[in-house]
mmCIF file of C-alpha atoms and ligand atoms in Angstrom:
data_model
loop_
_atom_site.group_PDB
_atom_site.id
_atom_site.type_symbol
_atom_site.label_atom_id
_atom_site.label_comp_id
_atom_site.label_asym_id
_atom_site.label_seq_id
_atom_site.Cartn_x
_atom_site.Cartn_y
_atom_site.Cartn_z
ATOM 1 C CA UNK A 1 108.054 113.020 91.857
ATOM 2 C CA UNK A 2 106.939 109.555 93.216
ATOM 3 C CA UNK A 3 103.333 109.824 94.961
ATOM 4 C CA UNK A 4 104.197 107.502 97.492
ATOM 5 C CA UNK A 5 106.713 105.982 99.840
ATOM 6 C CA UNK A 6 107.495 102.471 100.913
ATOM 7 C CA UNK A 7 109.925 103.236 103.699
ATOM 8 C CA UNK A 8 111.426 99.945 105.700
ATOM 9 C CA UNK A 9 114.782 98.285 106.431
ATOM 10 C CA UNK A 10 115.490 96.055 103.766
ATOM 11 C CA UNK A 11 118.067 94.227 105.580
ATOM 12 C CA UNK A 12 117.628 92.476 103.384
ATOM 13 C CA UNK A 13 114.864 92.952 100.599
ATOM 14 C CA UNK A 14 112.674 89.988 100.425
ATOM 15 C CA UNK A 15 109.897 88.742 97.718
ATOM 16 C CA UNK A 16 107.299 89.795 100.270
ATOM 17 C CA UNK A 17 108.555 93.194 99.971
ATOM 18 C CA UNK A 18 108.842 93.162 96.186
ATOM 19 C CA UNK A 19 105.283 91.913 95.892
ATOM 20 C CA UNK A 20 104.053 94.909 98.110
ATOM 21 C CA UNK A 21 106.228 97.603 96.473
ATOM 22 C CA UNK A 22 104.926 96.458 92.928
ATOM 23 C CA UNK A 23 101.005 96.256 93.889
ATOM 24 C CA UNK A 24 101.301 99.801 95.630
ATOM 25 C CA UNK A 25 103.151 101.163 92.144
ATOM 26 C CA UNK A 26 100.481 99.664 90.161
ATOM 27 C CA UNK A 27 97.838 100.855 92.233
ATOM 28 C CA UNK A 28 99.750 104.894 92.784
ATOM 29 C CA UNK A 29 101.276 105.244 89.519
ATOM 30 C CA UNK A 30 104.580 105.677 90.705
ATOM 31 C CA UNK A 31 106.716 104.343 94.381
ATOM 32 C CA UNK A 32 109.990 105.094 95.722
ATOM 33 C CA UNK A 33 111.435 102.334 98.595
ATOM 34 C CA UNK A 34 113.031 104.225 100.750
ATOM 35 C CA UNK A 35 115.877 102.360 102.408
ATOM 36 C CA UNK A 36 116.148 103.377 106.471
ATOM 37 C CA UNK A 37 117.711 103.280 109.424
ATOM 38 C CA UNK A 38 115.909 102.210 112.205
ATOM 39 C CA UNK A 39 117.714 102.727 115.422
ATOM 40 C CA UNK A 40 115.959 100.183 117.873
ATOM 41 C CA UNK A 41 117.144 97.270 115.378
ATOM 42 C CA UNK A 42 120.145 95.454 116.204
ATOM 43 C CA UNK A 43 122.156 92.680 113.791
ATOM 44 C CA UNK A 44 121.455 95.066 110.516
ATOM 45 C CA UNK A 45 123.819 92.882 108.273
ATOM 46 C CA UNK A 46 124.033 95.482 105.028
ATOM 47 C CA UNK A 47 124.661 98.850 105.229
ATOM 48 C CA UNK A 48 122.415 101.078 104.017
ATOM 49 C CA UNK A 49 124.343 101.537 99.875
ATOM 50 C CA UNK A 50 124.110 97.865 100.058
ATOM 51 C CA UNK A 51 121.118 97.419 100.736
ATOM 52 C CA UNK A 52 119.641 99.868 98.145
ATOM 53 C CA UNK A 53 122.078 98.170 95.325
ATOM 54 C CA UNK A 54 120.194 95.022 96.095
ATOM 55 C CA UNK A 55 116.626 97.279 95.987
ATOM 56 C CA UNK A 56 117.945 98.933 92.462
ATOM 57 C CA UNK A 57 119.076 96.013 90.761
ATOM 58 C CA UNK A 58 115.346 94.090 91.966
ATOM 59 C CA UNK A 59 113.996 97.010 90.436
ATOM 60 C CA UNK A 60 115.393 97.682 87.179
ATOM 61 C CA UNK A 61 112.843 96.731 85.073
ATOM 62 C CA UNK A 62 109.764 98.794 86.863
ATOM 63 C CA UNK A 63 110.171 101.441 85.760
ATOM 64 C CA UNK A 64 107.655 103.046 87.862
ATOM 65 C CA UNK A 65 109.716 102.159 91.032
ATOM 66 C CA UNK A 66 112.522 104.083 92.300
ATOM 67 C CA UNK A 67 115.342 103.550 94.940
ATOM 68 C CA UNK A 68 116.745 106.239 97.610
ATOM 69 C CA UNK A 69 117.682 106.391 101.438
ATOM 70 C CA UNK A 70 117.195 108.554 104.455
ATOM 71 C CA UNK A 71 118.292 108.485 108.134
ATOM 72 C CA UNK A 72 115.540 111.370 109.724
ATOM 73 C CA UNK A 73 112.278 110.434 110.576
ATOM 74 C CA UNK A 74 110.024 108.981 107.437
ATOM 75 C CA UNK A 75 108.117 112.342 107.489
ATOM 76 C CA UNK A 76 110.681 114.710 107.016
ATOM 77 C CA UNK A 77 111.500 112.586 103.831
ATOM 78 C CA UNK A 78 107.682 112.820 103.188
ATOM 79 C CA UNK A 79 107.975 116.223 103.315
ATOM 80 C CA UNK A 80 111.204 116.852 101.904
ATOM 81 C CA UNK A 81 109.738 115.274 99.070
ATOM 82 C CA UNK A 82 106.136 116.099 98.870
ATOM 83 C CA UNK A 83 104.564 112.769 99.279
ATOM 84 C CA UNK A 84 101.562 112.442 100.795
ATOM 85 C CA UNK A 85 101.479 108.579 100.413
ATOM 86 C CA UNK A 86 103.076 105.580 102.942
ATOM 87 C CA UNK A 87 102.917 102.149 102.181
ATOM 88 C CA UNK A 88 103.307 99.304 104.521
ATOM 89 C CA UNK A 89 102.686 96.034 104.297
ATOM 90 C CA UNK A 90 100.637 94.162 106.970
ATOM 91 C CA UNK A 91 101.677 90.176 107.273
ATOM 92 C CA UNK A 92 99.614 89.432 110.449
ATOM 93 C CA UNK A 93 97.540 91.127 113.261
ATOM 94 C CA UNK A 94 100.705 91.089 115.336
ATOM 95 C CA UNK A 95 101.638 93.448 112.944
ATOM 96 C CA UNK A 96 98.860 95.957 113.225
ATOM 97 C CA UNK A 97 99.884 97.458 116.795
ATOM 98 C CA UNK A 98 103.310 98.911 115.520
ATOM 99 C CA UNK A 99 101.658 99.923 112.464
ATOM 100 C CA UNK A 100 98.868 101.450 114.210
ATOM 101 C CA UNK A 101 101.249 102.891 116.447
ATOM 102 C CA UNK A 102 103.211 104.395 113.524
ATOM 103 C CA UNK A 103 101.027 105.624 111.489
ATOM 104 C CA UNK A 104 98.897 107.639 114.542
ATOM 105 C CA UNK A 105 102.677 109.221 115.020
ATOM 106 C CA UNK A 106 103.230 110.421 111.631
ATOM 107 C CA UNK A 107 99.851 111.270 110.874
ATOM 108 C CA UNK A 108 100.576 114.063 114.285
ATOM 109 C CA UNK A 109 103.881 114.529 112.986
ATOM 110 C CA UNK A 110 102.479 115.572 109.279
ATOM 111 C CA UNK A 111 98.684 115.761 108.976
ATOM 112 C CA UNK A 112 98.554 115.464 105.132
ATOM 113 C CA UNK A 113 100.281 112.512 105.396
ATOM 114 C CA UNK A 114 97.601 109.089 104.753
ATOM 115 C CA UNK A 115 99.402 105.345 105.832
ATOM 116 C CA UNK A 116 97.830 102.847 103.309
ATOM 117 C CA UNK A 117 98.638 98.875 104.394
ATOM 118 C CA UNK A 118 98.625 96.168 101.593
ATOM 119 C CA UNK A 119 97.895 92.888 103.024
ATOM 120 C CA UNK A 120 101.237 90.779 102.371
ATOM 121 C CA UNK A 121 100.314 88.132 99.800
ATOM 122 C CA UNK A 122 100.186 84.464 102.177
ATOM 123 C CA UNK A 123 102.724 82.757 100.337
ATOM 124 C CA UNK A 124 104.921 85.408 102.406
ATOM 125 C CA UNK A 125 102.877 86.150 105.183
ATOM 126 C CA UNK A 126 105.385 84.212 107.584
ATOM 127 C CA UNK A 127 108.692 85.737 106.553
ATOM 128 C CA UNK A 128 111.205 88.634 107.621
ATOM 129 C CA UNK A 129 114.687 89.434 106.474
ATOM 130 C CA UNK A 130 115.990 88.298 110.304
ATOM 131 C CA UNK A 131 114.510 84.929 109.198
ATOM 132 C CA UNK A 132 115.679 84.354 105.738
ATOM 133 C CA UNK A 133 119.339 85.640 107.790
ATOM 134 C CA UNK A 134 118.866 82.514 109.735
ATOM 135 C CA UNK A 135 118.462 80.060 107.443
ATOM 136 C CA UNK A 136 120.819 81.110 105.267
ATOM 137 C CA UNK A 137 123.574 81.662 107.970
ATOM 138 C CA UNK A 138 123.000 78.085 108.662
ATOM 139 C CA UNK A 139 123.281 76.874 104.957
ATOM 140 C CA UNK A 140 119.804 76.605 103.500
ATOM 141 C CA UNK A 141 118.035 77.185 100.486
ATOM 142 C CA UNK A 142 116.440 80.510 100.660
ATOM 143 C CA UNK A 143 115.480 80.336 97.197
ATOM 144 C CA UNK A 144 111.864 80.557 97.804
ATOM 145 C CA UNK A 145 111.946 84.059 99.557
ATOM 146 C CA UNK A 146 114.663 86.477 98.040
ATOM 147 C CA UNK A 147 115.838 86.928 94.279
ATOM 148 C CA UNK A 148 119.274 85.795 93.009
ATOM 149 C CA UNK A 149 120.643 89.258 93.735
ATOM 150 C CA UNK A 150 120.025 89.441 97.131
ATOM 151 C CA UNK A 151 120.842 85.705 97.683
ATOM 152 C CA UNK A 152 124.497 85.989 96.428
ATOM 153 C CA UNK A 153 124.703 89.203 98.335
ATOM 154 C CA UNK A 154 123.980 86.467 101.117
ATOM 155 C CA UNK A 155 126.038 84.468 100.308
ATOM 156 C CA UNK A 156 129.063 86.523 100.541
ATOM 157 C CA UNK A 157 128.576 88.415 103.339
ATOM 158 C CA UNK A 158 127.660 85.553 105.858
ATOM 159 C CA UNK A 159 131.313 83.392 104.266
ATOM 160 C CA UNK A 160 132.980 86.928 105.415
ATOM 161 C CA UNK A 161 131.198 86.720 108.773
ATOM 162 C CA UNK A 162 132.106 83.163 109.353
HETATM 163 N N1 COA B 201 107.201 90.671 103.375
HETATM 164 C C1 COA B 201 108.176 90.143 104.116
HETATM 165 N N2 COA B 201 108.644 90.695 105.249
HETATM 166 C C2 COA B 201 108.083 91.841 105.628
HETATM 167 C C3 COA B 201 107.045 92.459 104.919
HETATM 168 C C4 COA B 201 106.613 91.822 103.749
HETATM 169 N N3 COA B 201 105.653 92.336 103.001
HETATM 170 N N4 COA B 201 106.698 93.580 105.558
HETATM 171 C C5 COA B 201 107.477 93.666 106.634
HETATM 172 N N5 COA B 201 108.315 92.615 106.685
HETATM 173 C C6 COA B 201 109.307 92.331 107.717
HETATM 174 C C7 COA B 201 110.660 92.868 107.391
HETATM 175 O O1 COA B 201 111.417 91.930 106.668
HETATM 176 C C8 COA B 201 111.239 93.167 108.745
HETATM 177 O O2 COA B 201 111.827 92.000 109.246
HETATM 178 P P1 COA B 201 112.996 92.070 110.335
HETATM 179 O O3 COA B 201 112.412 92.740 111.541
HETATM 180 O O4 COA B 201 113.329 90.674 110.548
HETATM 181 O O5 COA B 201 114.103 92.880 109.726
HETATM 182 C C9 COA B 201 110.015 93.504 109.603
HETATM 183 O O6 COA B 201 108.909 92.975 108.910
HETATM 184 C C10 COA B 201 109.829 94.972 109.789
HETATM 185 O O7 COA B 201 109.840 95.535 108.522
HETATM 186 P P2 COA B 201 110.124 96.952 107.965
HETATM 187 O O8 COA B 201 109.019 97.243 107.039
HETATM 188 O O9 COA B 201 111.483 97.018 107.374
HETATM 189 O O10 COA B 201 109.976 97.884 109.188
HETATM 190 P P3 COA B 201 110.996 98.337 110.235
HETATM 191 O O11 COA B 201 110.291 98.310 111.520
HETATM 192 O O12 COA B 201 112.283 97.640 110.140
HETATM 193 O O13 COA B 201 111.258 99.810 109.736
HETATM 194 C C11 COA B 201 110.791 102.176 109.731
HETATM 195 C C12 COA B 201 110.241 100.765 109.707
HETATM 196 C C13 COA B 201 111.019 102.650 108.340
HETATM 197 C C14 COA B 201 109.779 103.051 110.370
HETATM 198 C C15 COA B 201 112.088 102.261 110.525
HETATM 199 O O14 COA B 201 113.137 101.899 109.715
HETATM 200 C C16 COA B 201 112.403 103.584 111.173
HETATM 201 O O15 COA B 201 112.589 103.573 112.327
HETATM 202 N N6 COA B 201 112.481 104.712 110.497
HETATM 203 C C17 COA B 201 112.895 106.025 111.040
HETATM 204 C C18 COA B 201 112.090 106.601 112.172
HETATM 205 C C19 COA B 201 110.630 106.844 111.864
HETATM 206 O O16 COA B 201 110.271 107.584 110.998
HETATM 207 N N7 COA B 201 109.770 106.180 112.655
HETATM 208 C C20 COA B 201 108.328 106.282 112.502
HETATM 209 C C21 COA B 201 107.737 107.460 113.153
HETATM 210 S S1 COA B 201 107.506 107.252 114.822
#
């Protein structure tokens, strides 16, 4: 069994993500990125097999890094599974009040449940997935952010979209 979680969105998987998932597996010994829905988001471009196809392929050479999904609530997953471990990433203080705000929640949701934030290495600190959507709905390079997997993936969904 994994000892910790890196739950998110994915929508999709970028190299700031991939940095984070790979530090935490180093640092726990083993990681599974959980692949979620979040409900408040709108514009989700892959669905959630999709995305974790992307995740798996990134992936298939740690092989202390697995790939899964869940719709519930991160906890129940946590506890479904008996991890006792979340990861998140932290790119900026605007992200600390969601996070703060998140992990106070699950923490009340599942005591034995500890949040543990890696600070996103700076050559990423400025990106999201909505971004790297942008650019490349509009045609450019976004070779510095996501892997060749994910950027065909792109690639073929936005031409469908068009
Ligand atoms: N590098 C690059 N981008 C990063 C990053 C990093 N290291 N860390 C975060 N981001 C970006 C993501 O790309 C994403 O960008 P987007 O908003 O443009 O898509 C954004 O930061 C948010 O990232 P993510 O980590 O995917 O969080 P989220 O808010 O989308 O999802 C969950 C968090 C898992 C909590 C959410 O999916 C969810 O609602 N889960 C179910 C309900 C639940 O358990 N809620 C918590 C209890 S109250």
């Amino acid at each position: 069994m994994p000892k910790a979680m890196y739950p998110g969105t994915f929508d999709p998987i970028t190299y700031g993500h991939i940095d984070v998932a790979r530090r935490a597996a180093k640092a726990f010994g083993s990681l599974v990125v959980v692949v979620m829905q979040n409900r408040v988001k709108k514009g989700v471009l892959f669905d959630i097999k999709e995305r974790c196809s992307m995740i798996e392929d990134v992936f298939k050479q740690d092989d202390h890094i697995t790939v899964d999904f869940h719709s519930g609530l991160m906890v129940e997953y946590a506890k479904e599974k008996k991890i006792k471990v979340v990861i998140r990433g932290l790119r900026a203080v605007s992200d600390f009040e969601y996070e703060m705000q998140m992990a106070a929640a699950n923490k009340k949701l599942f005591t034995e449940l500890d949040t543990f934030f890696l600070m996103t290495d700076t050559k990423y600190s400025f990106i999201s997935s909505s971004l790297v959507k942008e650019i490349a709905f509009h045609g450019s390079s976004v070779d510095p952010w996501v892997p060749e997997v994910v950027k065909e993936k792109l690639k073929d969904k936005l031409n469908t979209k068009k």
